[in-house]
Structure formats: C-alpha cells, structure tokens
Tab-separated table of C-alpha atoms and ligand atoms in Angstrom:
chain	number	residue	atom	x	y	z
W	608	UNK	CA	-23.779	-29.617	-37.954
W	609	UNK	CA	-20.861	-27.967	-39.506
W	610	UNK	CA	-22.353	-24.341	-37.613
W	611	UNK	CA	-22.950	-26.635	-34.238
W	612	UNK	CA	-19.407	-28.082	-34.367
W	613	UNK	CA	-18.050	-24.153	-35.579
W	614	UNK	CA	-19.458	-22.906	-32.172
W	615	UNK	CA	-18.412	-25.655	-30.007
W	616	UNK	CA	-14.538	-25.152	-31.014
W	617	UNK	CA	-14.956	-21.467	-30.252
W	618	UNK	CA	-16.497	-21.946	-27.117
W	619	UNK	CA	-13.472	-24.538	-25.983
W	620	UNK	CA	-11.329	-21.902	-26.981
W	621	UNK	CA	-12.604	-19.726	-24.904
W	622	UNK	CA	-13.055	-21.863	-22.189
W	623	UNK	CA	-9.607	-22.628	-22.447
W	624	UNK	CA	-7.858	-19.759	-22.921
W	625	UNK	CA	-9.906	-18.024	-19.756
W	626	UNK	CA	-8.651	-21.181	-17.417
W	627	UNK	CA	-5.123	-20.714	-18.479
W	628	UNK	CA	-5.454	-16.883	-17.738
W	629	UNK	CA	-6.536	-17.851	-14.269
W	630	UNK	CA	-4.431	-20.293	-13.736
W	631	UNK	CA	-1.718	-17.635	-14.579
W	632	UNK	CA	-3.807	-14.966	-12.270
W	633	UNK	CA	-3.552	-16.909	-9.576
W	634	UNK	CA	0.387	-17.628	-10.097
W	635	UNK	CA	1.374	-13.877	-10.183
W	636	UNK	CA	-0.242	-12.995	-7.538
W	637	UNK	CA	1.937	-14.421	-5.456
W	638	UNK	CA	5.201	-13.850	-6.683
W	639	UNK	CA	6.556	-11.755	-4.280
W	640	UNK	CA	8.868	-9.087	-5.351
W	641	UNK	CA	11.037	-6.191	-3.712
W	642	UNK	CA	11.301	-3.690	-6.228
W	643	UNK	CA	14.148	-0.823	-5.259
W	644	UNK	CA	13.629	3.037	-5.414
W	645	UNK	CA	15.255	5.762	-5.080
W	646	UNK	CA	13.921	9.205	-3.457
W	647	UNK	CA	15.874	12.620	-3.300
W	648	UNK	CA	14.999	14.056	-0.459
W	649	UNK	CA	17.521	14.301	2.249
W	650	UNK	CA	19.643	17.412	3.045
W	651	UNK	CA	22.625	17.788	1.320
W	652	UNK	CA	25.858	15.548	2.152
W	653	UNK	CA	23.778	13.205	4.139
W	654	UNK	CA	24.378	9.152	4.051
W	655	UNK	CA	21.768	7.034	2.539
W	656	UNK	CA	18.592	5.548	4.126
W	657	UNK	CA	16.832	2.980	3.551
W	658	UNK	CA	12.837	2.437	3.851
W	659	UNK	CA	10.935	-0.327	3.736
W	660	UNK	CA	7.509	0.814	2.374
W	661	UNK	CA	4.525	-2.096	2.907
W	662	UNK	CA	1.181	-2.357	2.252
W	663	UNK	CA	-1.768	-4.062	1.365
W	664	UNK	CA	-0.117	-7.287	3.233
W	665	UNK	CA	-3.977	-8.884	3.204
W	666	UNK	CA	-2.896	-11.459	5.927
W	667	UNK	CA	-4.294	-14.700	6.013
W	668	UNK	CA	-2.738	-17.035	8.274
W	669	UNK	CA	-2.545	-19.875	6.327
W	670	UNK	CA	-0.686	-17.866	3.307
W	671	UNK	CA	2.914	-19.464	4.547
W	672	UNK	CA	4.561	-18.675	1.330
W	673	UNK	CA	3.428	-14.703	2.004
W	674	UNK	CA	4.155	-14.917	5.301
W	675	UNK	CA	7.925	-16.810	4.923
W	676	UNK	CA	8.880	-14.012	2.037
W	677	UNK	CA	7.721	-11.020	4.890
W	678	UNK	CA	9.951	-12.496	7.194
W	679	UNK	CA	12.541	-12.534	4.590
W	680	UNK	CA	12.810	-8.893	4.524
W	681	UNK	CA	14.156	-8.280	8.048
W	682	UNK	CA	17.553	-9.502	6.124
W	683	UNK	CA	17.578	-6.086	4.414
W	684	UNK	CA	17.706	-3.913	7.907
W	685	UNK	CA	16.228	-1.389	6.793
W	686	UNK	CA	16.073	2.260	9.128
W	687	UNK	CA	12.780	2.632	8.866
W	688	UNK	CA	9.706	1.044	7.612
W	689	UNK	CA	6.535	2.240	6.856
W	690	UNK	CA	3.426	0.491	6.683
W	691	UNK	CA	0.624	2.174	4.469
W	692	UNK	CA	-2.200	-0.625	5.789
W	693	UNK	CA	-4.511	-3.253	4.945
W	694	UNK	CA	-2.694	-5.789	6.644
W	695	UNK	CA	-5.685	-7.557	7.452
W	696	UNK	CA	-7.894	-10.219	5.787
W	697	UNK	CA	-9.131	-12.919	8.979
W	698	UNK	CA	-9.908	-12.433	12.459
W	699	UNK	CA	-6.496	-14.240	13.440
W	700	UNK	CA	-4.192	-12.722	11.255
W	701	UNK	CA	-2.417	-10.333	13.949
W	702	UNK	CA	-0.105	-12.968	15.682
W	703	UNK	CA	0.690	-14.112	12.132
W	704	UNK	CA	1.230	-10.611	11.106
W	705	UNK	CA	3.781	-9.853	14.335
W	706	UNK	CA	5.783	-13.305	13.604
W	707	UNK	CA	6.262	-12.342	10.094
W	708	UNK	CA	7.398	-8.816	10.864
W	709	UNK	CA	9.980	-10.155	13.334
W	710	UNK	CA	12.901	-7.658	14.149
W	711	UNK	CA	11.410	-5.662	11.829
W	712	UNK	CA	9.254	-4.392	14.248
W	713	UNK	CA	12.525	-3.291	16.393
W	714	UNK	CA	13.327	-1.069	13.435
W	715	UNK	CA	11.410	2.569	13.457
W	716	UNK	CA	8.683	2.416	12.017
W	717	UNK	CA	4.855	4.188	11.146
W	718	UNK	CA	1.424	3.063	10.304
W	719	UNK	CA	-1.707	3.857	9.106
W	720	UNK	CA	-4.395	1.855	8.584
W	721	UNK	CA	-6.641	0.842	5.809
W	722	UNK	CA	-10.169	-0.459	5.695
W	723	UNK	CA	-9.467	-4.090	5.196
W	724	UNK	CA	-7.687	-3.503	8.537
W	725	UNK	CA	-10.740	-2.629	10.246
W	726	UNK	CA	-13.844	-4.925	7.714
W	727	UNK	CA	-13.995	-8.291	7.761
W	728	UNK	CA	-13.142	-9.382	3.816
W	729	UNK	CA	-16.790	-10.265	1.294
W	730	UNK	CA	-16.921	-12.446	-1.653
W	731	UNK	CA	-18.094	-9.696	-4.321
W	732	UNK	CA	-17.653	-9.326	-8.210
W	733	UNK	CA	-13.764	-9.508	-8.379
W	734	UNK	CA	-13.872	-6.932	-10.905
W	735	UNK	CA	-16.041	-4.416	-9.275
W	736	UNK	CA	-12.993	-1.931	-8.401
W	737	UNK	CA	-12.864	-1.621	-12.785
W	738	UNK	CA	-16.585	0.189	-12.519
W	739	UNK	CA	-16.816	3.809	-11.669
W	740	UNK	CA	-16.835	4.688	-7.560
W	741	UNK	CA	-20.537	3.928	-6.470
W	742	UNK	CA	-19.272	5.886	-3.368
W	743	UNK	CA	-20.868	2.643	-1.192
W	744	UNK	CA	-19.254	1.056	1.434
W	745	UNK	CA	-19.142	-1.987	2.662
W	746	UNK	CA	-19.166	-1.494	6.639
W	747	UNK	CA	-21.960	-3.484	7.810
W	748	UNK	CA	-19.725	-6.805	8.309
W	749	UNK	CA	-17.724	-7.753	11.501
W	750	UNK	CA	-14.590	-5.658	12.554
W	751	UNK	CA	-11.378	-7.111	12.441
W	752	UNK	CA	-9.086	-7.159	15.077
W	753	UNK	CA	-7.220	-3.831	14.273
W	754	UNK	CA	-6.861	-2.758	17.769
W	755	UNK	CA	-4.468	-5.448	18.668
W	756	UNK	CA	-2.675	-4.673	15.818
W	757	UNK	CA	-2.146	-1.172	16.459
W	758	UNK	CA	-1.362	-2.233	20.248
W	759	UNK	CA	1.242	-4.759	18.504
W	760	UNK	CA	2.800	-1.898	16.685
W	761	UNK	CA	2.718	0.796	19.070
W	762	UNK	CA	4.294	-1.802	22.011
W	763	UNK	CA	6.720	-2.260	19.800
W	764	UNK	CA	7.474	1.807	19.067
W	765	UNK	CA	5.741	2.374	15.683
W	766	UNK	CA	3.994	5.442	15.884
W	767	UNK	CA	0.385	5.284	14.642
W	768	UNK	CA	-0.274	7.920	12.362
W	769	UNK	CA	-3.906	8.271	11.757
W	770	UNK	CA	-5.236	11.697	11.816
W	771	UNK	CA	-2.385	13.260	13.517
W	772	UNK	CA	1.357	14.488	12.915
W	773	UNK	CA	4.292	12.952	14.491
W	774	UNK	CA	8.254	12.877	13.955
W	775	UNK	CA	11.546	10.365	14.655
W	776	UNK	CA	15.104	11.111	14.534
W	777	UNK	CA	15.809	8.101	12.204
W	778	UNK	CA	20.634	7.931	12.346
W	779	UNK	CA	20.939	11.494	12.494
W	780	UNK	CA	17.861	12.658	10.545
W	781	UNK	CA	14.929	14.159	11.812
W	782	UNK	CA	11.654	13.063	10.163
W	783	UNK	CA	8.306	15.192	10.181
W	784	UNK	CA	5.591	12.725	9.642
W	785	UNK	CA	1.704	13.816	8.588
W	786	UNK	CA	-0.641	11.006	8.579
W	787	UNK	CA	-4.511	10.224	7.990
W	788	UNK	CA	-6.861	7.306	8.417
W	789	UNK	CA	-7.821	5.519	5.430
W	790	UNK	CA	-9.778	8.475	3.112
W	791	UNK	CA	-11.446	5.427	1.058
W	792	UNK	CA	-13.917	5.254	4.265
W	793	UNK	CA	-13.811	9.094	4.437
W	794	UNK	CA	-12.030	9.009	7.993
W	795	UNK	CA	-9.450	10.846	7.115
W	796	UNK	CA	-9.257	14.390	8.967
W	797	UNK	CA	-7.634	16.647	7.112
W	798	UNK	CA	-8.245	19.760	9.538
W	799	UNK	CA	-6.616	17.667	12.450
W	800	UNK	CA	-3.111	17.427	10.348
W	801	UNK	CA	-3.350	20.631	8.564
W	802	UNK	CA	-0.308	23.496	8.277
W	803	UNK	CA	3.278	23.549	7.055
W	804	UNK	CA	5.117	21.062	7.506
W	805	UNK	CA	8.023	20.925	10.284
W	806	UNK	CA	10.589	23.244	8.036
W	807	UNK	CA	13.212	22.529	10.786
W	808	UNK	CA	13.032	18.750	10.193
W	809	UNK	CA	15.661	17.579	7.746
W	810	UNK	CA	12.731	15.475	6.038
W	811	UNK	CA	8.595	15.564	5.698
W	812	UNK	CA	6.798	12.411	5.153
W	813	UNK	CA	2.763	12.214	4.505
W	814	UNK	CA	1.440	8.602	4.711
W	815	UNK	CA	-1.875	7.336	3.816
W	816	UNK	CA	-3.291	3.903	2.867
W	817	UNK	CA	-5.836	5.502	-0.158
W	818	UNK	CA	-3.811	8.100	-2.175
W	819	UNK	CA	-6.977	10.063	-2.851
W	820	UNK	CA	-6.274	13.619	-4.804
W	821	UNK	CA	-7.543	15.707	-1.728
W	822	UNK	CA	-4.880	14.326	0.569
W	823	UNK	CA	-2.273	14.614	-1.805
W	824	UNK	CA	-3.137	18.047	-2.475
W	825	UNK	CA	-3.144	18.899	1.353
W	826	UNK	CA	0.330	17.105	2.122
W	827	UNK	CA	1.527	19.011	-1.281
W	828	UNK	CA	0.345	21.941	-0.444
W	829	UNK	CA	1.786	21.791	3.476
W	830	UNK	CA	5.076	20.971	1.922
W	831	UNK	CA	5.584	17.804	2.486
W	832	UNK	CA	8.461	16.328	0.575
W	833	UNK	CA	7.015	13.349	-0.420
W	834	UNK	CA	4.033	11.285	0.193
W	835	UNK	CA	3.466	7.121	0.649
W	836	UNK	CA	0.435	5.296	0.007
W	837	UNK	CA	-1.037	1.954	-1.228
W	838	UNK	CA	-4.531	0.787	-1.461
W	839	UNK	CA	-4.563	0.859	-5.860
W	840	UNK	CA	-2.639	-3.042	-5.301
W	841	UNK	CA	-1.210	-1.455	-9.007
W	842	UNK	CA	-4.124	-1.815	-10.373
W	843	UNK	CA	-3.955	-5.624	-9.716
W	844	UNK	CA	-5.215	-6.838	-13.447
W	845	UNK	CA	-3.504	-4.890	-15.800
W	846	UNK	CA	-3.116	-4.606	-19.485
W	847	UNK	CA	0.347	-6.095	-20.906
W	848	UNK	CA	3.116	-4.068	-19.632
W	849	UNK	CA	1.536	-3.228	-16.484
W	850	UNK	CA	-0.545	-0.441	-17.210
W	851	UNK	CA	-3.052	-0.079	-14.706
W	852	UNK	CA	-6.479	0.404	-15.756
W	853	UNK	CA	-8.331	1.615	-12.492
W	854	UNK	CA	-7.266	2.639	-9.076
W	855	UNK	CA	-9.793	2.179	-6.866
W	856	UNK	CA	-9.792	5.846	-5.794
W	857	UNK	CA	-9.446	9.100	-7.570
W	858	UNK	CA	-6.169	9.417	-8.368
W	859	UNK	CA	-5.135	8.612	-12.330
W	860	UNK	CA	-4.478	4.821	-13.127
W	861	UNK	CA	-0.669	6.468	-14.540
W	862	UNK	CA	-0.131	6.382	-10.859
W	863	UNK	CA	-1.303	3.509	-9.694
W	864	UNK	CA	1.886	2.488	-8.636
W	865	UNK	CA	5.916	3.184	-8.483
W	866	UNK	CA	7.186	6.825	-7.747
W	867	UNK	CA	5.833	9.837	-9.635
W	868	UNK	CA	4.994	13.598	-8.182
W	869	UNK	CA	1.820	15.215	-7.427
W	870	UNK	CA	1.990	19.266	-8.114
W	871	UNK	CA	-0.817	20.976	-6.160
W	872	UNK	CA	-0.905	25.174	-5.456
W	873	UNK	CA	2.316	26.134	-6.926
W	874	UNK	CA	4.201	22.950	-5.238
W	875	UNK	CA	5.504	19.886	-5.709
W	876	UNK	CA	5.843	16.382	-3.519
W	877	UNK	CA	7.246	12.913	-4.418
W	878	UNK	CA	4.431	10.257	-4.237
W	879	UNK	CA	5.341	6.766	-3.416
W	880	UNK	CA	2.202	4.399	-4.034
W	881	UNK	CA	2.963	0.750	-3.305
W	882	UNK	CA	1.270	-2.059	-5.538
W	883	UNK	CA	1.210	-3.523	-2.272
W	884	UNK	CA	1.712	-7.490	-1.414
W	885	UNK	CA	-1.838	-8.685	-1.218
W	886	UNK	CA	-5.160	-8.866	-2.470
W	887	UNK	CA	-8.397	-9.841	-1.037
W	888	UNK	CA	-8.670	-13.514	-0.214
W	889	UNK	CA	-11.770	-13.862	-2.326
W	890	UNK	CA	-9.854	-12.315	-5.648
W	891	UNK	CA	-6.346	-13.584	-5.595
W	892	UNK	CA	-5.549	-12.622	-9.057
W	893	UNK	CA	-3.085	-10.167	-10.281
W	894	UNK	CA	-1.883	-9.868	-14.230
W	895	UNK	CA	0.900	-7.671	-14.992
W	896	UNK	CA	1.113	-6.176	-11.573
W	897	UNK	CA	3.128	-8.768	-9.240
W	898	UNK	CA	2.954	-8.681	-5.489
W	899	UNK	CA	5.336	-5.425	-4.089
W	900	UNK	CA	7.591	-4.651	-1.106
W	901	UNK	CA	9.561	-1.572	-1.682
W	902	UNK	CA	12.903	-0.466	-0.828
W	903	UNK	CA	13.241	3.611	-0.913
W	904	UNK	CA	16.869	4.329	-0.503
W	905	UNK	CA	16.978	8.438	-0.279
W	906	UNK	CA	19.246	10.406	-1.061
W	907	UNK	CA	20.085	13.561	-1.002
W	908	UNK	CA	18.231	16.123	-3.098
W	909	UNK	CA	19.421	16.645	-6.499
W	910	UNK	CA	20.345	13.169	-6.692
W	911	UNK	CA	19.401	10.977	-9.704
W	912	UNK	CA	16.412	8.475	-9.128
W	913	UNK	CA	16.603	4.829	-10.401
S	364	FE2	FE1	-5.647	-3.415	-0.188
C-alpha cells in the first residue's frame, strides 16, 4: 500500500508539474515583444535607420491578439522593414496578414519566403525539430496561398527577394540586397545570386528565411555586410535563460537568435536571426524564448552595439 500510495504522489507530481509547464508554454508564446538592436554598418557620418526585421509571423486569422500587436508596430515608422518569411499558417491568412501590416506596407520593404509560406501546417511530434535533421520534407500537403501574398507585397512595392539580387535607396542610402528562397526546402539558388556584393552601395544586405551555414558562407564570402534570417523561432523551448537547444537547421543553437557574426574565407558579416513571432498552430509553446519583432537601428560603422 505504502509503495502503491509512494507512486501515486509521484505520478501527481508529475502530472502536475507538466500541466503547469504547459499552461506556462502556452502563455509565453504569445507575449509579444520588440526587442531593439543595434547594427554598425552604415558609412561614416550618416543618420540612423531604423529596420523592422519580421518573421515567422505563422498567421492564423483568428490569432487577434497577434494580429492587434502587428498592427501596433506601424507606430514605430520604421524606413524599412524586412520580412524573413513564414507568414503563413491557414489558407485565409493573407487578407489578415495585409490588415495587420497596414502602412507598414507603404514603408520599403523586402521579402523572402519560407516554407510554411508555401505548406499547409501538420499536427506532428511538437518536439521533432530537437532530433537530428532526417533531411525529410513535408511537401505532399496543400499549398498555401503564397502567391497572393507575394502579389500583396509586391503591389504594394516590396521587392521579393527569392533567388535574385535587388537594391533601394532607403533616405539617402543606397541598399544592395542578396536574397534566396527558403534553403530548408533546398530552393535556394546560390549560383543565381552569386559575386561581390554592390561595393558602390553604401550598404549590403543578404536575407533568407533558414540561416543555413552554406548561405551564410556565400553572403560572407560576397561581402555582404550583414545577413537577416529567421526560421530557428529561438529555439522556441529553451533551457532557463534562453539558451537554445536546437535550430532547426545547421547553424549552432549559440545563434539561434539575436545578433552575432558569421566569419567565412577570410571575412566577416553581421547575422541578424529573428526568434520570430510565431509558431506552428499545432505547437504553440515557447519557454524561455518569447515571441520577437526586431528593431535594427544602424549606425554607422565603428559604432557601439546595444
Ligand atoms: Fe517558422
């Protein structure tokens, strides 16, 4: 009896102590948060921009409270924003996306997509992204409607990015952009953006939803100043402290999110990765990692980072 009764307390712990870790799971993840960054890379003497780096936005259109903090961020009016994908997660999410974006959309902006922007979201083992890379893909579901949202972007003067290089005089400053479709479905075409960077632009951006290490190196290696990318959602579970424990790609879980650099043949570029605002609607769990927006003030070069 005394055994029976030993293992039934256990158990309640453990029952109870796993609901109250879901219960604060599901809270995080949707405490929406801008964190602000700074990135030295402007010529010298220039004013201050501001970028709005989002990603991962996972759209459903009955996520109000999402929705009403995304709409909050016009407020901030920012120069540019850049959008590193997956701002998908149900087949109606695009007009719910546009409202949400608001003016923001009258701001410059880029885009590149990622694969929830073009797959339909599936229930599966919401801890499957800790396991090693199986390299499988789940593409055999219906598409989502990412051609409307790339005509929504574009018809409002975002330049889509994937697999090709573009640039924007943003108050005075010219940007070089480099951009690739999402390399976690191997689509991105490396070839197609390769070569130095635009040395006469006053700025080189490389954007890509999956910051896998072979499109790092490239953008690094092309001279890109720095580089923005999401897909890791910070690791979304995460020991105390927020250290990440996978990233869903290749790169190292110390950069699953925030601003670090990525060294590759002799050079060196910034890389932005957003924890992104979203998750998939069948794991809407984050621990240690909350929901992201980024501002990226830069700077000039030489400048301190905060
Ligand atoms: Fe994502």
């Amino acid at each position: 009896m005394r055994l029976a009764s030993a293992i039934g307390a256990t158990l309640g712990t453990g029952l109870a102590t796993g609901a109250a870790m879901t219960a604060y799971a599901l809270w995080e993840a949707r405490q929406y948060t801008l964190r602000h960054v700074g990135l030295p890379v402007l010529p010298e003497g220039a004013e201050p921009l501001r970028v709005l780096h989002l990603s991962d936005m996972h759209v459903v259109p009955s996520q109000h409270k999402k929705l009403d903090w995304i709409a909050s961020l016009a407020a901030l009016k920012p120069d540019l924003v850049v959008d590193t994908g997956d701002n998908l997660a149900h087949q109606r999410a695009v007009p719910a996306i546009v409202n949400a974006l608001g003016t923001l959309l009258d701001v410059p902006g880029v885009f590149v997509h990622g694969s929830n922007d073009y797959y339909e979201p599936r229930l599966r083992n919401p801890f499957g992204y800790l396991l090693p890379d199986n390299g499988k893909r789940q593409t055999n579901v219906p598409e989502l409607p990412w051609r409307d949202l790339s005509a929504s972007f574009t018809k409002s003067g975002w330049l889509d990015l994937t697999n090709t290089r573009s640039s924007l005089t943003v108050k005075g400053i010219e940007f070089a952009f480099a951009g690739v479709d999402d390399p976690h479905l191997n689509l991105d075409d490396l070839p197609a953006v390769a070569g130095p960077a635009d040395e006469a632009a006053d700025v080189r951006l490389g954007v890509a939803h999956a910051p896998y290490l072979r499109v790092l190196d490239q953008f690094t290696a092309d001279g890109y100043d720095a580089i923005l990318a999401g897909h890791t959602h910070g690791g979304q579970v995460c020991l105390p402290g927020g250290r990440a424990l996978a990233t869903n790609c290749d790169l190292d879980p110390e950069r699953a999110r925030g601003l670090h650099t990525h060294t590759y043949a002799g050079r060196q570029a910034w890389l932005h990765v957003s924890a992104g605002l979203g998750t998939s609607p069948y794991t809407r769990i984050r621990i240690a990692c909350r929901p992201e927006a980024t501002l990226l003030t830069l700077t000039p070069r030489g400048a301190s980072r905060r």
